[in-house]
Amino acid sequence: AFPYSKREGTTSARMPQLEESVKKNRNRMLIALSKKLEEQYAKKFLNQELEVLIEEENQEFSVGHTSNYLKVQINQKLKTNTYYPIIIKEVKEDRVIGELSQRPKEL
């Protein structure tokens, strides 16, 4: 979300404008609502196994995304550009925490 910026020469620039404080307050409200809805959505997947494409890794953890756009952190080093079965264990502010599934691989 971002506040509207007046652009000269447009039809909307000739319309009455809101105070900056009103725009900033509405922007904060929208961002807060968005975060709340994201968290509610992520919690629907707690304790479920999802395929995660690992996109980043370092010595401490790996990060990837599910097919439904959840950003998942796994607290172990996994190979990038590879899908892994991950069980969603915890919802954090900007991502979810998952663990590598111990289920056997299908033949």
Backbone as a printed PyTorch tensor [residue, N CA C, xyz], in Angstrom:
tensor([[[  0.8540,  -1.1820,   0.0000],
         [  0.0000,   0.0000,   0.0000],
         [  0.8930,   1.2360,   0.0000]],

        [[  0.4460,   2.2350,  -0.6910],
         [  1.1710,   3.5030,  -0.6970],
         [  0.1590,   4.6280,  -0.8760]],

        [[  0.4710,   5.7850,  -0.3260],
         [ -0.4720,   6.9090,  -0.4440],
         [ -0.4820,   7.4920,  -1.8520]],

        [[ -1.6260,   8.0030,  -2.2380],
         [ -1.7920,   8.6710,  -3.5280],
         [ -0.9140,   9.9120,  -3.5750]],

        [[ -0.2620,  10.1300,  -4.6860],
         [  0.5310,  11.3440,  -4.9090],
         [ -0.1060,  12.1370,  -6.0360]],

        [[ -0.3480,  13.3950,  -5.7690],
         [ -0.9690,  14.2800,  -6.7620],
         [ -0.0320,  14.4610,  -7.9530]],

        [[ -0.6160,  14.3390,  -9.1650],
         [  0.1640,  14.5540, -10.3900],
         [ -0.5160,  15.6380, -11.2010]],

        [[  0.1930,  16.7090, -11.3990],
         [ -0.3470,  17.8410, -12.1460],
         [ -0.7570,  17.3960, -13.5470]],

        [[ -1.8370,  17.9940, -14.0280],
         [ -2.3150,  17.7010, -15.3670],
         [ -3.2840,  16.5340, -15.4300]],

        [[ -3.5050,  15.8600, -14.3050],
         [ -4.4590,  14.7470, -14.2930],
         [ -5.8060,  15.2360, -13.7790]],

        [[ -6.8500,  14.5120, -14.1240],
         [ -8.1960,  14.8690, -13.6630],
         [ -8.2610,  14.8490, -12.1460]],

        [[ -7.6490,  13.8400, -11.5290],
         [ -7.7150,  13.7180, -10.0710],
         [ -6.9590,  14.8420,  -9.3580]],

        [[ -6.0100,  15.4840, -10.0150],
         [ -5.2740,  16.5900,  -9.3840],
         [ -6.1860,  17.7910,  -9.1610]],

        [[ -7.2700,  17.8940,  -9.9330],
         [ -8.2020,  19.0200,  -9.7760],
         [ -9.2670,  18.7360,  -8.7040]],

        [[ -9.3020,  17.5140,  -8.2140],
         [-10.2910,  17.1460,  -7.1910],
         [ -9.7990,  17.5850,  -5.8080]],

        [[-10.7080,  17.7200,  -4.8450],
         [-10.2760,  18.0300,  -3.4820],
         [ -9.3290,  16.9420,  -2.9730]],

        [[ -8.2760,  17.3650,  -2.2760],
         [ -7.2510,  16.4350,  -1.8000],
         [ -7.3750,  16.2190,  -0.2940]],

        [[ -7.0100,  15.0200,   0.1590],
         [ -6.9900,  14.6980,   1.5850],
         [ -5.7320,  15.2550,   2.2330]],

        [[ -5.8200,  15.5020,   3.5280],
         [ -4.6400,  15.9220,   4.2890],
         [ -3.6190,  14.7810,   4.2890]],

        [[ -2.3470,  15.1360,   4.3350],
         [ -1.2850,  14.1320,   4.3630],
         [ -1.4400,  13.2040,   5.5650]],

        [[ -1.8440,  13.7470,   6.7090],
         [ -1.9950,  12.9260,   7.9070],
         [ -3.0760,  11.8580,   7.7150]],

        [[ -4.1350,  12.1900,   6.9980],
         [ -5.2080,  11.2250,   6.7190],
         [ -4.6710,  10.1230,   5.8080]],

        [[ -3.9230,  10.5110,   4.7710],
         [ -3.3540,   9.5170,   3.8560],
         [ -2.3890,   8.5800,   4.5850]],

        [[ -1.5390,   9.1480,   5.4340],
         [ -0.5720,   8.3320,   6.1770],
         [ -1.2730,   7.3850,   7.1380]],

        [[ -2.3160,   7.8710,   7.8080],
         [ -3.0540,   7.0260,   8.7390],
         [ -3.7350,   5.8750,   8.0040]],

        [[ -4.3720,   6.1600,   6.8800],
         [ -5.0340,   5.1140,   6.0960],
         [ -4.0180,   4.0940,   5.5800]],

        [[ -2.8580,   4.5730,   5.1700],
         [ -1.7990,   3.6880,   4.6950],
         [ -1.3420,   2.7460,   5.8080]],

        [[ -1.1410,   3.2790,   7.0100],
         [ -0.7530,   2.4520,   8.1570],
         [ -1.8260,   1.4050,   8.4600]],

        [[ -3.0890,   1.8150,   8.3800],
         [ -4.1930,   0.8910,   8.6510],
         [ -4.2200,  -0.2450,   7.6260]],

        [[ -4.0120,   0.0850,   6.3540],
         [ -4.0070,  -0.9360,   5.3100],
         [ -2.8490,  -1.9180,   5.4770]],

        [[ -1.6880,  -1.3980,   5.8270],
         [ -0.5280,  -2.2770,   6.0360],
         [ -0.7690,  -3.1990,   7.2260]],

        [[ -1.3190,  -2.6720,   8.3080],
         [ -1.6130,  -3.4930,   9.4850],
         [ -2.6340,  -4.5820,   9.1430]],

        [[ -3.6710,  -4.2230,   8.4030],
         [ -4.6790,  -5.1960,   7.9920],
         [ -4.0540,  -6.2670,   7.1010]],

        [[ -3.2100,  -5.8520,   6.1850],
         [ -2.5510,  -6.7950,   5.2830],
         [ -1.7130,  -7.7990,   6.0690]],

        [[ -0.9540,  -7.3340,   7.0490],
         [ -0.1270,  -8.2310,   7.8700],
         [ -0.9970,  -9.2120,   8.6460]],

        [[ -2.1020,  -8.7290,   9.1910],
         [ -3.0130,  -9.5850,   9.9450],
         [ -3.5940, -10.6790,   9.0400]],

        [[ -4.0230, -10.2970,   7.8510],
         [ -4.5910, -11.2650,   6.9150],
         [ -3.5480, -12.2770,   6.4400]],

        [[ -2.3170, -11.8200,   6.2170],
         [ -1.2340, -12.7250,   5.8240],
         [ -0.9880, -13.7580,   6.9090]],

        [[ -0.9640, -13.3080,   8.1650],
         [ -0.7360, -14.2200,   9.2820],
         [ -1.8730, -15.2390,   9.3970]],

        [[ -3.1050, -14.7830,   9.2650],
         [ -4.2560, -15.6980,   9.3200],
         [ -4.1670, -16.7430,   8.2080]],

        [[ -3.7830, -16.3050,   7.0220],
         [ -3.6460, -17.2090,   5.8880],
         [ -2.5630, -18.2610,   6.1730]],

        [[ -1.4190, -17.8060,   6.6530],
         [ -0.3040, -18.7220,   6.9280],
         [ -0.6700, -19.7460,   7.9910]],

        [[ -1.4340, -19.3470,   8.9930],
         [ -1.8020, -20.2600,  10.0810],
         [ -2.6710, -21.4150,   9.5980]],

        [[ -3.3320, -21.2510,   8.4660],
         [ -4.1370, -22.3410,   7.9070],
         [ -3.2820, -23.5520,   7.5390]],

        [[ -1.9840, -23.3350,   7.3710],
         [ -1.0940, -24.3910,   6.9130],
         [ -0.2340, -24.9900,   8.0260]],

        [[ -0.4630, -24.5830,   9.2780],
         [  0.2990, -25.1450,  10.3940],
         [  0.1430, -26.6600,  10.4240]],

        [[  1.2620, -27.3400,  10.6410],
         [  1.3340, -28.8050,  10.7390],
         [  0.9880, -29.5320,   9.4380]],

        [[  0.9470, -28.8070,   8.3470],
         [  0.7430, -29.4330,   7.0400],
         [  2.0820, -29.5530,   6.3200]],

        [[  2.1720, -30.5360,   5.4600],
         [  3.3660, -30.7150,   4.6510],
         [  3.1640, -30.0340,   3.3050]],

        [[  4.0960, -29.1720,   2.9360],
         [  4.0470, -28.4470,   1.6700],
         [  5.3840, -28.5830,   0.9570]],

        [[  5.3410, -28.5550,  -0.3500],
         [  6.5730, -28.5430,  -1.1360],
         [  7.1180, -27.1160,  -1.1390]],

        [[  8.3990, -26.9730,  -0.8360],
         [  9.0460, -25.6590,  -0.7840],
         [ 10.2230, -25.6520,  -1.7410]],

        [[ 10.2640, -24.6440,  -2.5970],
         [ 11.4080, -24.4520,  -3.4840],
         [ 12.4230, -23.5930,  -2.7370]],

        [[ 13.5820, -24.1530,  -2.4570],
         [ 14.6170, -23.4240,  -1.7260],
         [ 15.2890, -22.4330,  -2.6820]],

        [[ 15.3050, -21.1650,  -2.2590],
         [ 15.8440, -20.0960,  -3.1010],
         [ 17.0950, -19.4530,  -2.5210]],

        [[ 17.2640, -19.5440,  -1.2030],
         [ 18.4370, -18.9610,  -0.5360],
         [ 18.9000, -19.9280,   0.5400]],

        [[ 20.2090, -19.9360,   0.7720],
         [ 20.7150, -20.7250,   1.8820],
         [ 22.0010, -20.0970,   2.3870]],

        [[ 22.2370, -20.3030,   3.6820],
         [ 23.5100, -19.9200,   4.2690],
         [ 23.8890, -21.0100,   5.2650]],

        [[ 24.8340, -20.7710,   6.1330],
         [ 25.2900, -21.8090,   7.0660],
         [ 24.2530, -22.1620,   8.1230]],

        [[ 23.3010, -21.2580,   8.3850],
         [ 22.3560, -21.4560,   9.4800],
         [ 20.9680, -21.9070,   9.0390]],

        [[ 20.5020, -21.4290,   7.8920],
         [ 19.1400, -21.7550,   7.4690],
         [ 18.9750, -21.6020,   5.9630]],

        [[ 17.8260, -22.0890,   5.4890],
         [ 17.4510, -21.9610,   4.0770],
         [ 16.1000, -21.2700,   4.0130]],

        [[ 15.8400, -20.5870,   2.9030],
         [ 14.5710, -19.8780,   2.7200],
         [ 14.0330, -20.2020,   1.3340]],

        [[ 12.7210, -20.4290,   1.2740],
         [ 12.0930, -20.6950,  -0.0060],
         [ 10.6260, -20.3450,   0.0390]],

        [[  9.9340, -20.6360,  -1.0440],
         [  8.5030, -20.3420,  -1.1550],
         [  7.7310, -21.5980,  -1.5360]],

        [[  6.5030, -21.6630,  -1.0460],
         [  5.5800, -22.7120,  -1.4360],
         [  4.8770, -22.2720,  -2.7180]],

        [[  4.0950, -23.1660,  -3.3060],
         [  3.3500, -22.8000,  -4.5110],
         [  2.2420, -21.7940,  -4.2130]],

        [[  1.8770, -21.6480,  -2.9320],
         [  0.8590, -20.6600,  -2.5590],
         [  1.4950, -19.4310,  -1.8900]],

        [[  2.7560, -19.1760,  -2.2000],
         [  3.4630, -17.9290,  -1.8820],
         [  3.8210, -17.7280,  -0.4140]],

        [[  3.8310, -18.7910,   0.3830],
         [  4.3110, -18.6410,   1.7510],
         [  5.8310, -18.6140,   1.7350]],

        [[  6.4010, -17.6560,   2.4420],
         [  7.8540, -17.6010,   2.5800],
         [  8.2140, -18.4590,   3.7840]],

        [[  9.0330, -19.4840,   3.5620],
         [  9.3220, -20.4690,   4.5980],
         [ 10.8170, -20.4790,   4.9070]],

        [[ 11.1190, -20.4770,   6.2090],
         [ 12.5020, -20.6100,   6.6730],
         [ 12.6610, -21.9910,   7.2870]],

        [[ 13.7030, -22.7060,   6.8750],
         [ 14.0270, -24.0140,   7.4230],
         [ 15.3860, -23.8700,   8.0920]],

        [[ 15.4800, -24.2320,   9.3450],
         [ 16.6980, -23.9920,  10.1120],
         [ 17.7580, -25.0750,   9.8820]],

        [[ 18.0510, -25.3060,   8.6220],
         [ 19.1590, -26.1550,   8.2120],
         [ 19.5140, -25.7980,   6.7680]],

        [[ 20.7090, -26.1370,   6.3910],
         [ 21.1900, -25.8240,   5.0510],
         [ 20.6400, -26.8490,   4.0620]],

        [[ 19.9150, -26.3640,   3.0430],
         [ 19.3670, -27.2130,   1.9860],
         [ 19.8280, -26.6810,   0.6350]],

        [[ 19.8400, -27.5320,  -0.3510],
         [ 20.3030, -27.1670,  -1.6930],
         [ 19.3100, -26.2220,  -2.3710]],

        [[ 19.8140, -25.1220,  -2.9410],
         [ 18.9470, -24.1660,  -3.6460],
         [ 18.4410, -24.7710,  -4.9450]],

        [[ 17.3530, -24.1810,  -5.4610],
         [ 16.7070, -24.6180,  -6.7000],
         [ 16.2390, -26.0690,  -6.6300]],

        [[ 15.8870, -26.4840,  -5.4190],
         [ 15.4130, -27.8440,  -5.1870],
         [ 14.1470, -27.7890,  -4.3450]],

        [[ 13.1840, -28.6550,  -4.6670],
         [ 11.9550, -28.7650,  -3.8730],
         [ 12.1640, -29.7600,  -2.7380]],

        [[ 11.6410, -29.4010,  -1.5470],
         [ 11.7000, -30.2860,  -0.3920],
         [ 10.3220, -30.3590,   0.2510]],

        [[  9.9730, -31.5290,   0.8080],
         [  8.7390, -31.6190,   1.5900],
         [  8.9990, -31.0200,   2.9750]],

        [[  8.2580, -29.9800,   3.3120],
         [  8.4690, -29.2450,   4.5610],
         [  7.1730, -29.2280,   5.3590]],

        [[  7.2690, -29.4840,   6.6570],
         [  6.1120, -29.3840,   7.5450],
         [  6.1540, -28.0000,   8.1960]],

        [[  5.0590, -27.2590,   8.0500],
         [  4.9630, -25.9080,   8.5990],
         [  4.7450, -26.0160,  10.1070]],

        [[  5.6450, -25.3970,  10.8960],
         [  5.6100, -25.5440,  12.3480],
         [  5.2350, -24.2780,  13.1080]],

        [[  5.5470, -23.1130,  12.5370],
         [  5.3440, -21.8690,  13.2890],
         [  5.1450, -20.7090,  12.3300]],

        [[  4.3030, -19.7540,  12.7120],
         [  4.0860, -18.5500,  11.9120],
         [  4.7920, -17.3920,  12.5950]],

        [[  5.6800, -16.7420,  11.8620],
         [  6.3950, -15.5600,  12.3610],
         [  5.8280, -14.3260,  11.6690]],

        [[  6.4200, -13.1770,  11.9520],
         [  5.9120, -11.9170,  11.4130],
         [  5.9720, -11.8480,   9.8870]],

        [[  7.1010, -12.2450,   9.2920],
         [  7.2500, -12.0910,   7.8400],
         [  7.4850, -13.4000,   7.0980]],

        [[  7.3660, -14.5240,   7.7950],
         [  7.5550, -15.8330,   7.1700],
         [  7.0630, -16.9100,   8.1090]],

        [[  7.0830, -18.1210,   7.6090],
         [  6.7450, -19.2440,   8.4720],
         [  7.9960, -20.0960,   8.6510]],

        [[  8.0240, -20.8370,   9.7350],
         [  9.1480, -21.7140,  10.0330],
         [  8.7000, -23.1410,   9.7490]],

        [[  9.5350, -23.8670,   9.0370],
         [  9.2110, -25.2460,   8.7140],
         [ 10.3580, -26.1740,   9.0230]],

        [[ 10.0420, -27.4590,   9.0290],
         [ 11.0470, -28.5020,   9.2440],
         [ 10.9760, -29.4850,   8.0950]],

        [[ 12.1160, -30.0210,   7.7350],
         [ 12.1730, -31.0290,   6.6910],
         [ 11.3570, -32.2400,   7.1230]],

        [[ 10.4700, -32.7030,   6.2570],
         [  9.6310, -33.8580,   6.5520],
         [ 10.4810, -35.1150,   6.6240]],

        [[ 10.1100, -35.9910,   7.5140],
         [ 10.8420, -37.2550,   7.6500],
         [ 10.1600, -38.3940,   6.8950]],

        [[  9.1390, -38.0260,   6.0850],
         [  8.4360, -39.0820,   5.3610],
         [  9.3720, -39.7110,   4.3220]],

        [[  9.1750, -40.9800,   4.0420],
         [ 10.0130, -41.6080,   3.0180],
         [  9.7300, -41.0540,   1.6350]],

        [[ 10.7350, -41.0180,   0.8140],
         [ 10.5880, -40.5710,  -0.5700],
         [  9.7890, -41.5980,  -1.3510]],

        [[  8.9150, -41.1080,  -2.2450],
         [  8.1400, -42.0080,  -3.0910],
         [  9.0160, -42.5600,  -4.1980]],

        [[  8.8240, -43.8200,  -4.5250],
         [  9.6060, -44.4450,  -5.6060],
         [  8.9080, -44.3160,  -6.9270]]])
